[in-house]
mmCIF file of C-alpha atoms in Angstrom:
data_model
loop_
_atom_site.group_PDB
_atom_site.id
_atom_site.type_symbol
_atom_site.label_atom_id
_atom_site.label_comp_id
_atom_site.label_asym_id
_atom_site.label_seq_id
_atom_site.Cartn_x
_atom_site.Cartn_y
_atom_site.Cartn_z
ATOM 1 C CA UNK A 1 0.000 0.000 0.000
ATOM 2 C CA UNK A 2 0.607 3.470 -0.684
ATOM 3 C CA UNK A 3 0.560 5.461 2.246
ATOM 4 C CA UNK A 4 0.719 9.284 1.718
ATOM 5 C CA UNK A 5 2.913 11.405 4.451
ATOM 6 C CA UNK A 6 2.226 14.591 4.580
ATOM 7 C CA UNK A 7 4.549 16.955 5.989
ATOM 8 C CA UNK A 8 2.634 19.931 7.456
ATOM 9 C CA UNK A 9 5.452 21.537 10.036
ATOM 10 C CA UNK A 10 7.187 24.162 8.043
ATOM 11 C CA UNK A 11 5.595 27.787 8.273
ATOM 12 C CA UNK A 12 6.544 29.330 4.927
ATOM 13 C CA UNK A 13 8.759 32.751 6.383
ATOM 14 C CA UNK A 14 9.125 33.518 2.597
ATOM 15 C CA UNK A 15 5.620 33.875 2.296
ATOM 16 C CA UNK A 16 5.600 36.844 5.441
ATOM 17 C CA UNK A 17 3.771 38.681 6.452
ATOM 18 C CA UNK A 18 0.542 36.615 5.516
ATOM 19 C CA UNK A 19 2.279 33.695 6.588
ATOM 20 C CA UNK A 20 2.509 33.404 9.884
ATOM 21 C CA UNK A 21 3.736 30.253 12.934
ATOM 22 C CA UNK A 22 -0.366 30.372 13.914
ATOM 23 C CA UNK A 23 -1.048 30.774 10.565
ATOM 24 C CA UNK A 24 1.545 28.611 7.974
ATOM 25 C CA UNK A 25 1.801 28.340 4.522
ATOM 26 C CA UNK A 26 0.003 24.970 4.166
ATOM 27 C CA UNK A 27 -3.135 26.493 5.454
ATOM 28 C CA UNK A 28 -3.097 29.567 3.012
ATOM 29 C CA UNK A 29 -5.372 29.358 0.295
ATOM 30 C CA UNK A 30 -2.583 30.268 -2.339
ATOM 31 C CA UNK A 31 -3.614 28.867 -5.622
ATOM 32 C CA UNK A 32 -7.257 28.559 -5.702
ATOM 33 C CA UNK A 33 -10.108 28.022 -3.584
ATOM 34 C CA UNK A 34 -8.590 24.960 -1.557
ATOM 35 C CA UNK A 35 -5.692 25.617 0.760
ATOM 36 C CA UNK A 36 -2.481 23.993 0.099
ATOM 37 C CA UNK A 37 -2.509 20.648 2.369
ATOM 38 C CA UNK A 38 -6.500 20.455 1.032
ATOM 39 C CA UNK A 39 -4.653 20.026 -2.110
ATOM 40 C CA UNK A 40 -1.963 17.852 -1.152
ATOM 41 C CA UNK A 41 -4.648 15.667 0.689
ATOM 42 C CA UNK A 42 -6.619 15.545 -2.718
ATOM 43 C CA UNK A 43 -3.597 14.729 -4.821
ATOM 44 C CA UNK A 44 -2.855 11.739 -3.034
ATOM 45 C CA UNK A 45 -6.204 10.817 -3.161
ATOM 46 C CA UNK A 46 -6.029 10.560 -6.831
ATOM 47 C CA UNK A 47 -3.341 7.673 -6.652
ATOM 48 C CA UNK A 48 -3.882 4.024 -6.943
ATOM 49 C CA UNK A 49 -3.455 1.807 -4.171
ATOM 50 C CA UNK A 50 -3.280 5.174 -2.188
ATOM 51 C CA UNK A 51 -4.439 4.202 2.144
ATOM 52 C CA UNK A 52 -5.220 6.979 4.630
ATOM 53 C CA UNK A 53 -2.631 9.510 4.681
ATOM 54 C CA UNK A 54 -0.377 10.203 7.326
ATOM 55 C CA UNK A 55 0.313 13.996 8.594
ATOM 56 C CA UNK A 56 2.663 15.145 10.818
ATOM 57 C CA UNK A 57 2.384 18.779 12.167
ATOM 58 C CA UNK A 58 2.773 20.646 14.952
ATOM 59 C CA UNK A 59 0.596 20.097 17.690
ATOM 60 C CA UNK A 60 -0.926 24.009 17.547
ATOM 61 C CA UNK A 61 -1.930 23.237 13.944
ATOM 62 C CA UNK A 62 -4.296 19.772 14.534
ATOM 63 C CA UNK A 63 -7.399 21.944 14.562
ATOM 64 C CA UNK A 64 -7.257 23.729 12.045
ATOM 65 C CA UNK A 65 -5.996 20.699 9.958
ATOM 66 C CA UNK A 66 -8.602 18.741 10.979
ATOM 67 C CA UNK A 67 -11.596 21.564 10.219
ATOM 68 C CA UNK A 68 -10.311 22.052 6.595
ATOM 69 C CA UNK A 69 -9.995 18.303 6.113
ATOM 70 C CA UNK A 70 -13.981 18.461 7.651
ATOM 71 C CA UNK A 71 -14.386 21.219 4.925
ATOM 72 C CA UNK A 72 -13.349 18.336 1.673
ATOM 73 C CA UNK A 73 -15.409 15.835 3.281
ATOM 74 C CA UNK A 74 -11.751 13.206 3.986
ATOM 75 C CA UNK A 75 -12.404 11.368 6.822
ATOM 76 C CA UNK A 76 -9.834 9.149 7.652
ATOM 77 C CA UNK A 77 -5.973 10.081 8.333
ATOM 78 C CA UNK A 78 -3.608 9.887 11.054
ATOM 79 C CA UNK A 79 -1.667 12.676 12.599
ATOM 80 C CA UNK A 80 1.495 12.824 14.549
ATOM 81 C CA UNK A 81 1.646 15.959 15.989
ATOM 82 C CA UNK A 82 5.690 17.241 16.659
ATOM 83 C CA UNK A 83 6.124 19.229 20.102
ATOM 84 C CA UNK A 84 8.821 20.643 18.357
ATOM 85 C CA UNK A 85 10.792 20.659 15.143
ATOM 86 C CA UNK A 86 13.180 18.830 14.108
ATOM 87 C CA UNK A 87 13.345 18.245 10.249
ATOM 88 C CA UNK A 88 11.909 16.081 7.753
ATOM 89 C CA UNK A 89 14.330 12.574 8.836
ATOM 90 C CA UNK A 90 12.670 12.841 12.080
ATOM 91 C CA UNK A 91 9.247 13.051 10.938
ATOM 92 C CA UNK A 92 9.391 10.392 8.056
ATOM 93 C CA UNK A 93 10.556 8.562 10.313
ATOM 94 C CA UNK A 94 7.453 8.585 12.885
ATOM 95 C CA UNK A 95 5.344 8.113 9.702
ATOM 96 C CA UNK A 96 7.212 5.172 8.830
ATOM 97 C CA UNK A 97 7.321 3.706 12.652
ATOM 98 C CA UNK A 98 3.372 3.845 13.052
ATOM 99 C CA UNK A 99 3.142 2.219 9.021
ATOM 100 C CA UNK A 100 4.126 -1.719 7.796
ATOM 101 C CA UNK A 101 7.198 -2.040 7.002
ATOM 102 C CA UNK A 102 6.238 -2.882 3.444
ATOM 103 C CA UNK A 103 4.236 0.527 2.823
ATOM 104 C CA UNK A 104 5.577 2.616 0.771
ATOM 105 C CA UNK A 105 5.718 5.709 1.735
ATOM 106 C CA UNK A 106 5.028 8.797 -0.727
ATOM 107 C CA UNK A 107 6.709 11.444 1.377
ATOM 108 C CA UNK A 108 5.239 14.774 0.633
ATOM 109 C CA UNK A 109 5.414 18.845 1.917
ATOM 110 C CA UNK A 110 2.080 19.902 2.136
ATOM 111 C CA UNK A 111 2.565 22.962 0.095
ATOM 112 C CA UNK A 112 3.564 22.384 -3.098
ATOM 113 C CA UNK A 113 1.290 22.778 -6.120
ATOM 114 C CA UNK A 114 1.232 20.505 -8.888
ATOM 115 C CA UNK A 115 -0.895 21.392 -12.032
ATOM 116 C CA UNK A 116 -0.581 17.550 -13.772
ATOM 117 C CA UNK A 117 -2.137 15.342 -12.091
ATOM 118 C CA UNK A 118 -2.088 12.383 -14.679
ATOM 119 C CA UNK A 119 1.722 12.928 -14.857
ATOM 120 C CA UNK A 120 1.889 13.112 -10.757
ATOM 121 C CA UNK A 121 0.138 9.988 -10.907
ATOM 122 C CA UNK A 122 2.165 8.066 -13.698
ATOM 123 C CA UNK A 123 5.522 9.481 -11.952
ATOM 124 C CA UNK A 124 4.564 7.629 -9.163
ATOM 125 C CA UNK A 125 3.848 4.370 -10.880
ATOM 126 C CA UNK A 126 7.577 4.337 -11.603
ATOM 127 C CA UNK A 127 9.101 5.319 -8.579
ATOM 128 C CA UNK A 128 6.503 2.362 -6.940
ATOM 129 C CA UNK A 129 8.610 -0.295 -9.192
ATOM 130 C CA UNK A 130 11.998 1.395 -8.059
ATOM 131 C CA UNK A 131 10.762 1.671 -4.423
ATOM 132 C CA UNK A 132 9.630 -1.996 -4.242
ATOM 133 C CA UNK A 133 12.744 -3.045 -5.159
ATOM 134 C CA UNK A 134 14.356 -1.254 -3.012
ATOM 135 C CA UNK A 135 15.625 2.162 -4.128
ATOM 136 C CA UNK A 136 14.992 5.516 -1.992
ATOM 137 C CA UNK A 137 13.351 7.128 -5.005
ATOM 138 C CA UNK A 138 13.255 11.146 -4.859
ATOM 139 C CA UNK A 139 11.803 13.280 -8.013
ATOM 140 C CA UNK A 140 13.668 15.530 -10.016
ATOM 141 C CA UNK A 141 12.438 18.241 -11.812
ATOM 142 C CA UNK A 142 13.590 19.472 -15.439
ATOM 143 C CA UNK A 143 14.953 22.667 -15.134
ATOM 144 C CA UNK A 144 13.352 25.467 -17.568
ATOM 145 C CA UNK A 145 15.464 28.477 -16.024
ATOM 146 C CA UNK A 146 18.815 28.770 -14.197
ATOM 147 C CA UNK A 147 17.059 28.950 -10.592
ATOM 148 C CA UNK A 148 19.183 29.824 -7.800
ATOM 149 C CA UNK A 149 16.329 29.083 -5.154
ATOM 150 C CA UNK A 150 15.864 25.789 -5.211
ATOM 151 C CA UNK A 151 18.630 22.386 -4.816
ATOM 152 C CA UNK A 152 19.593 20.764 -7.492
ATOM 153 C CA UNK A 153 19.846 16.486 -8.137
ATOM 154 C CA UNK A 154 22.719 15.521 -10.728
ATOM 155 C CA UNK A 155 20.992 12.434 -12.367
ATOM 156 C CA UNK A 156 23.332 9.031 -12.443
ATOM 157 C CA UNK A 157 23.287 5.793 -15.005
ATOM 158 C CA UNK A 158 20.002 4.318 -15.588
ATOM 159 C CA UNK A 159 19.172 1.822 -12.981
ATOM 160 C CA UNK A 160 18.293 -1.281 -15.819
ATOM 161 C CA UNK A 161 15.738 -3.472 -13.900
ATOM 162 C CA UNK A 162 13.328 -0.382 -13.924
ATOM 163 C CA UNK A 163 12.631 2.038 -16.271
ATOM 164 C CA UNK A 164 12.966 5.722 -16.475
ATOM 165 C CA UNK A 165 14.898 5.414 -12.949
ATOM 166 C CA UNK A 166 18.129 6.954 -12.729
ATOM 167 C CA UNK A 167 20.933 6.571 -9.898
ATOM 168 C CA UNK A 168 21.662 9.924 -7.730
ATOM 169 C CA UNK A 169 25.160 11.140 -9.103
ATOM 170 C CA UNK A 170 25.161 13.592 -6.097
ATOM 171 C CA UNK A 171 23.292 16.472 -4.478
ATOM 172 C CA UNK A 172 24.177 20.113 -5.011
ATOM 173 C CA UNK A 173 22.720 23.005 -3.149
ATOM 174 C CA UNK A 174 21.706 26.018 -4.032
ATOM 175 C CA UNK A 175 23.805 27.578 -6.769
ATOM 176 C CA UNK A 176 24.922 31.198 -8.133
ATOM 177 C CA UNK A 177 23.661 32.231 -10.762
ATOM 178 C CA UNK A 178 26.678 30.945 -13.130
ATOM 179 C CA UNK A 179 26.733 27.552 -11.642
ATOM 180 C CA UNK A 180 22.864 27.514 -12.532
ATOM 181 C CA UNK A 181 23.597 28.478 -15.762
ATOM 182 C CA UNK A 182 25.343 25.550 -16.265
ATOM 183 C CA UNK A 183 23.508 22.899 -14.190
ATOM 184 C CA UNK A 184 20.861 23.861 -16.933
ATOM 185 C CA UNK A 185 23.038 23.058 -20.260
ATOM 186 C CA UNK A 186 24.273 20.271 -18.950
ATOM 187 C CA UNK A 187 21.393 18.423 -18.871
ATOM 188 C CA UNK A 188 22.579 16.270 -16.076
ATOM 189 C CA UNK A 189 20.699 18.051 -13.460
ATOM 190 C CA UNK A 190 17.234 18.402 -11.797
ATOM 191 C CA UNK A 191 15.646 20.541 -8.976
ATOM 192 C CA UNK A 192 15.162 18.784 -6.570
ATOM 193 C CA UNK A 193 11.519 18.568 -5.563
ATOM 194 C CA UNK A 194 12.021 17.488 -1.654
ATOM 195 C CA UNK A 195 9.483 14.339 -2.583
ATOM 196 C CA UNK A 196 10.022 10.916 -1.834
ATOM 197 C CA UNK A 197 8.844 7.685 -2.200
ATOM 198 C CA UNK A 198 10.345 4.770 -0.362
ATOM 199 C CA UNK A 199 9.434 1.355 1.578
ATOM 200 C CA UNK A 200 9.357 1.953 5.515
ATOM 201 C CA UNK A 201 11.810 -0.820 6.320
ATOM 202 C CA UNK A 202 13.982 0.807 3.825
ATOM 203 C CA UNK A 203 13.788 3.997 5.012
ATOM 204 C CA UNK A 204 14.220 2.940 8.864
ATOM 205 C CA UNK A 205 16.896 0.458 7.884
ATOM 206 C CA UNK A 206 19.124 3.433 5.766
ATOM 207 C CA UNK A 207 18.287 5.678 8.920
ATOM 208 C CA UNK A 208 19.589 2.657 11.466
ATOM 209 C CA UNK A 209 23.481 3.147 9.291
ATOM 210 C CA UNK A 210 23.543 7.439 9.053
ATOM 211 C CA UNK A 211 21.553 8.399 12.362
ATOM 212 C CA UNK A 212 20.977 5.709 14.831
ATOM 213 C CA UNK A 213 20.479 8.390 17.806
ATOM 214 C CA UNK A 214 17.636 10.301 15.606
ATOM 215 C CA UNK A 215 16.066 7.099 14.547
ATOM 216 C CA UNK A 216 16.372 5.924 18.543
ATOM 217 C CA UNK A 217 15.012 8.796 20.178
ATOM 218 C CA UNK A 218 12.065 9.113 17.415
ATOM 219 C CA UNK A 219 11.560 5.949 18.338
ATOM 220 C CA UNK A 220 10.863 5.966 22.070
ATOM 221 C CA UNK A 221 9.033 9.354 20.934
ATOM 222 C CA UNK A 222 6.818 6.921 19.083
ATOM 223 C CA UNK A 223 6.059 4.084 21.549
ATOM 224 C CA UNK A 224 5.607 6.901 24.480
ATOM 225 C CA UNK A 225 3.308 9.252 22.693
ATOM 226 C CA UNK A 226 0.201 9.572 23.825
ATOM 227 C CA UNK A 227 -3.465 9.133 22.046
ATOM 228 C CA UNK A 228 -5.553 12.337 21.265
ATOM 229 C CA UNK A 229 -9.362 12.370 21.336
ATOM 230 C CA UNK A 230 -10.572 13.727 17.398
ATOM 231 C CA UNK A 231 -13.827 13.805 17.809
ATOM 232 C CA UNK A 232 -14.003 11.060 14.195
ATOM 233 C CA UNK A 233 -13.867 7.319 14.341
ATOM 234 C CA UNK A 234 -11.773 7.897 10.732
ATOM 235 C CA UNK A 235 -8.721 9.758 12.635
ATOM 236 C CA UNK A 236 -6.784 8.926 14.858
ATOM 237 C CA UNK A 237 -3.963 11.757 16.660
ATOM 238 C CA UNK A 238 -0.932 10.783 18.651
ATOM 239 C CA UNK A 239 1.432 13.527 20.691
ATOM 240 C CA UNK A 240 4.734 12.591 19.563
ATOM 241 C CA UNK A 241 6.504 12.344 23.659
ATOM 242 C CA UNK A 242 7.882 16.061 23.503
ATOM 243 C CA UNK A 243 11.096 14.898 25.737
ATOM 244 C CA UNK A 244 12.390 12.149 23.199
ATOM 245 C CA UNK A 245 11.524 13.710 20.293
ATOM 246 C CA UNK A 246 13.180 17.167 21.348
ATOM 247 C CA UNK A 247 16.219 15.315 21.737
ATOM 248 C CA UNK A 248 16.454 13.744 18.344
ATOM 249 C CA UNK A 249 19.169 15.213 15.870
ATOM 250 C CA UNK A 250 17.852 17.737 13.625
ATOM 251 C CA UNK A 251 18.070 16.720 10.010
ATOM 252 C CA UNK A 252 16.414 16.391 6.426
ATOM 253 C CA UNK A 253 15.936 13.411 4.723
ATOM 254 C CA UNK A 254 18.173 14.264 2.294
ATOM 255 C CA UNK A 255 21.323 15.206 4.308
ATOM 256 C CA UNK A 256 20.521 12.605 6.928
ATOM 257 C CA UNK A 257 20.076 9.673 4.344
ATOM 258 C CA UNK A 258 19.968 10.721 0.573
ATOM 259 C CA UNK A 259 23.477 11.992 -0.168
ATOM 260 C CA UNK A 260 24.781 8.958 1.874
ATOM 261 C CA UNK A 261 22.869 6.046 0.904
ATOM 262 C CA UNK A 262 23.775 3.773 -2.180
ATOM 263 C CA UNK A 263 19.861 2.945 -2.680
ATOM 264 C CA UNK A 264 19.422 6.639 -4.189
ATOM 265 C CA UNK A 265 17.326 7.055 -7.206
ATOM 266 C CA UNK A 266 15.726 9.712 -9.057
ATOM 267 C CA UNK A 267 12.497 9.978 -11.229
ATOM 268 C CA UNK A 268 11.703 12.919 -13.583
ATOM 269 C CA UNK A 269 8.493 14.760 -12.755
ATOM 270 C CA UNK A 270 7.261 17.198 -15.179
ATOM 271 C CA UNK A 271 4.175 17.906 -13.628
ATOM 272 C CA UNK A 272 4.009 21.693 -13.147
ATOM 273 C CA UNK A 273 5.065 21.676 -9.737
ATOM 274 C CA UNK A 274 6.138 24.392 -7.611
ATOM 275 C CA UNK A 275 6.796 24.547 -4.409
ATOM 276 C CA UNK A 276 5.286 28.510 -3.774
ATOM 277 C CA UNK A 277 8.324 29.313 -1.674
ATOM 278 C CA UNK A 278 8.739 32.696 -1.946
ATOM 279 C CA UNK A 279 6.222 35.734 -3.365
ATOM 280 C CA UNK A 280 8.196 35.574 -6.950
ATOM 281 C CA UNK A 281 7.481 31.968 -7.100
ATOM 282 C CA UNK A 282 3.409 32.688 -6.814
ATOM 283 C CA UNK A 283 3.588 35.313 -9.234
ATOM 284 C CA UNK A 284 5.445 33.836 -11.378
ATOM 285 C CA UNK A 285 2.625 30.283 -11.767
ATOM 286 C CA UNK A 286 -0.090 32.900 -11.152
ATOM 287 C CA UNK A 287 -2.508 34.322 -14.135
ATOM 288 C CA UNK A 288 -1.095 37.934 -14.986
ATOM 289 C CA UNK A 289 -2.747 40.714 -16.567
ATOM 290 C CA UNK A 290 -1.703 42.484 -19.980
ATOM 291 C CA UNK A 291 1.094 44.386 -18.057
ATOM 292 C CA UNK A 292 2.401 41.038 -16.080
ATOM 293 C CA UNK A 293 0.795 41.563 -12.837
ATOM 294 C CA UNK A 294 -0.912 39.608 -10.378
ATOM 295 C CA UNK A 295 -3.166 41.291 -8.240
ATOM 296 C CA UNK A 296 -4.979 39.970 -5.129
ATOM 297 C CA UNK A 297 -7.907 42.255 -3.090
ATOM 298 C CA UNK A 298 -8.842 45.852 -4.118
ATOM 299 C CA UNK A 299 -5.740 46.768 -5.508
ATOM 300 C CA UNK A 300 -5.233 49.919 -8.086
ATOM 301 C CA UNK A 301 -2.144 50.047 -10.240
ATOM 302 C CA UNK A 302 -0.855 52.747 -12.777
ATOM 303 C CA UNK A 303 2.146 52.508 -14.381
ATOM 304 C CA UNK A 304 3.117 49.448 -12.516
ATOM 305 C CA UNK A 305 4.339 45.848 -14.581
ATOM 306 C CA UNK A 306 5.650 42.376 -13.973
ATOM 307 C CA UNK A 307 4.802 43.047 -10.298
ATOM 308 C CA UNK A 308 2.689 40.946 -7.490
ATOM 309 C CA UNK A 309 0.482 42.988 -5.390
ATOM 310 C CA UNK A 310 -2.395 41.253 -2.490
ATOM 311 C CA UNK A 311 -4.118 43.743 -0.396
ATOM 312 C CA UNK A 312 -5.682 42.579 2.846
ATOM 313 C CA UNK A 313 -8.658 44.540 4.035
ATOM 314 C CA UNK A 314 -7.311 47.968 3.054
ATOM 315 C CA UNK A 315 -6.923 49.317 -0.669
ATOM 316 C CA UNK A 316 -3.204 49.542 -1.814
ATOM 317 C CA UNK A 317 -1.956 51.769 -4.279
ATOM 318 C CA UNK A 318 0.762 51.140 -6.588
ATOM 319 C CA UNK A 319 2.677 53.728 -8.999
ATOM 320 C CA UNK A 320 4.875 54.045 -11.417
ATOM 321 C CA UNK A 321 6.927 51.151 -10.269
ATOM 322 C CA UNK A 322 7.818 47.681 -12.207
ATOM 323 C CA UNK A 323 9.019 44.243 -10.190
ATOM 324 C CA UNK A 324 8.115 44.964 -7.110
ATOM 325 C CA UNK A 325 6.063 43.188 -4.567
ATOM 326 C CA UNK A 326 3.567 44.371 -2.105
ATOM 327 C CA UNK A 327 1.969 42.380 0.547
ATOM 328 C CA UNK A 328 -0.182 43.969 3.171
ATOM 329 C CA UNK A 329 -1.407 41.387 5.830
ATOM 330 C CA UNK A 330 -3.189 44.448 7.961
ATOM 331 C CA UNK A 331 -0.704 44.287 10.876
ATOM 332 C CA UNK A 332 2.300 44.169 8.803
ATOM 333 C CA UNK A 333 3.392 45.269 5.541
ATOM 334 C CA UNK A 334 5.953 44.156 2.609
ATOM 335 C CA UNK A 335 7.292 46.023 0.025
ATOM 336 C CA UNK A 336 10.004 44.419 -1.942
ATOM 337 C CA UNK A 337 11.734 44.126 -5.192
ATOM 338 C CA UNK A 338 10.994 40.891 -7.543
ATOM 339 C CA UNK A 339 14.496 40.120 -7.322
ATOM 340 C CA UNK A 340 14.789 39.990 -3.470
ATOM 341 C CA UNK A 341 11.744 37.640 -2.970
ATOM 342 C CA UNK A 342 14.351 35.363 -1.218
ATOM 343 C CA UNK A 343 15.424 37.287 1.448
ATOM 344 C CA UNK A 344 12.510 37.407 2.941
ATOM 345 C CA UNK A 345 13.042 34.720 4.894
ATOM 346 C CA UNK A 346 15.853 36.080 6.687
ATOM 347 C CA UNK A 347 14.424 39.704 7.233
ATOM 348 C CA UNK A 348 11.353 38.010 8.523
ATOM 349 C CA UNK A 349 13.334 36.053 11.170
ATOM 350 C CA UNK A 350 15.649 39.161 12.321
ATOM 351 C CA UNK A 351 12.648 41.920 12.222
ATOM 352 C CA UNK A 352 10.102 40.370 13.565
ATOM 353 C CA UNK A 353 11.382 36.930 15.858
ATOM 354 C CA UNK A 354 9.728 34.544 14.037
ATOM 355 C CA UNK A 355 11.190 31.137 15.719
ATOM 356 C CA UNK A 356 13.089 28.222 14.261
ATOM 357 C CA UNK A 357 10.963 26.460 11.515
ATOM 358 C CA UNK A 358 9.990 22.755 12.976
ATOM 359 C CA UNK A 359 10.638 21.416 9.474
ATOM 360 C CA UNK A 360 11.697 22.021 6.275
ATOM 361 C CA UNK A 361 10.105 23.895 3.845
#
């Protein structure tokens, strides 16, 4: 079986001011009607052989979860909720303790969008071949632009017992814009999605070789937690114990386990996915007008292109400006150029406190 994991701890600080740690990104209603783990929860819905999904958030954010999974009529799910942070490796892992060993688990952030949902779906037929037999399977994406925001996945041999499944060569972070440049004409290299699809026992065995003390101590976090009333005979909610769990290692799965197993393997996904994670990112999947703009709210522009602009309950005026973004959440306001979309992040964290994220974005 399929199980879905659905990682609902990060809280978007690109996204700031609108998103927010009581508020986070996978809550916002970004790209539509639905917000972005309604989406996620839907997608995974969509695959064959797909069980109830497992999603692990922090334990401020179960409510809310749980109403907007009320509000697409899913019933059935389980949630581990994380006292605190401490990566994605930490939380695959719980998924992958309370599943079979022989699930595989399709390891997924809860806000990413993904506009192709026949080629999400036949992506993950062949990673399920790679997976069963074995492989750690993560999903690359074809590059159409030297992108300096996102990792990058240098694609290996082909791996001959399955098909369309390449070895990892190696992992590369985020580049300059020079070394994207040439990731890009290479060929050779993908983004790197942050997606995964692997067997449990895999994944726990890998994690047993390159972080016995995180898989330990998530572990006894496991087998101590304690059950959570829901309120749905469908769902069932387990506190991850907040003094094991705190004292697992921080790490992602792909530092943790990914750039030091053998078992790596990638799969191409061209899917239209984007992982919204910063305000350039939205405009740029967003519907523009005739001047390139994407407006959000009772917004006026003059003389204003290739810009992003989302007013909260106050009119905002722009003028005679081009590339910029504007994003008034009420309390707080952000005003920056298209080209800095990336520091926001960092200016959020130093201006305003926002805390450690509990996992990656």
């Amino acid at each position: 079986m399929i199980v879905p994991v659905i990682l609902a701890g990060g809280l978007g600080t690109r996204l700031w001011p609108v998103s927010r740690p009581d508020s986070p990104k996978p809550l916002m209603r970004l790209d539509g009607p639905l917000s972005m783990i309604q989406q996620t929860v839907l997608r995974a819905e969509a695959i064959p052989g797909s069980g109830s999904p497992v999603i692990v958030c922090g334990e401020a954010h179960y409510a809310p979860i749980d109403r907007q999974m009320d509000q697409i009529g899913h019933e059935g799910f389980v949630a581990l909720l994380e006292p605190v942070g401490r990566g994605t490796a930490p939380a695959a892992a719980a998924a992958a303790l309370v599943s079979d060993r022989e699930d595989l688990l399709l390891v997924m952030p809860a806000d990413h969008i993904i506009k192709d949902l026949e080629s999400f779906v036949s992506a993950i037929a062949l990673a399920t071949d790679a997976a069963r037999a074995g492989w750690l399977v993560t999903f690359g994406i074809t590059p159409d632009r030297p992108e300096t925001g996102y990792g990058y996945i240098e694609r290996g041999r082909a791996i001959e017992e399955v098909t369309g499944c390449f070895r990892i060569a190696s992992f590369r972070e985020k580049p300059d814009h020079s070394t994207a440049l040439e990731y890009v004409a290479s060929g050779r290299y993908w983004w790197n999605s942050g997606m995964f699809l692997v067997r449990a026992g895999t994944f726990l065995d890998e994690l047993e070789l390159f972080g016995p003390r995180m898989l330990s101590r998530t572990a006894s976090a496991v087998r101590t937690s304690k059950v959570r009333p829901t309120g749905s005979p469908g769902r069932a909610c387990r506190l991850l114990n907040p003094e094991s769990f705190a004292s697992a290692p921080h790490g992602s799965i792909d530092r943790t386990v990914m750039e030091r197993t053998e078992r790596g393997a990638v799969v191409a996904l061209r899917a239209g996915w984007n992982d919204l994670g910063s305000w350039a990112a939205l405009w740029d999947t967003a519907s523009k007008d005739r001047h390139g703009n994407v407006a959000s709210g009772t917004v006026h522009l003059r003389d204003v292109s290739s810009s992003y602009v989302r007013a909260g309950d106050r009119p905002v005026v722009v003028l005679g400006i081009d590339r910029v973004i504007v994003v008034d959440a009420g309390d707080a306001l952000l005003v920056a150029g298209m080209d800095h979309a990336q520091a926001v992040k960092e200016i959020a964290r130093t201006s305003v406190a926002i805390p450690d994220e509990p996992a990656a974005e």
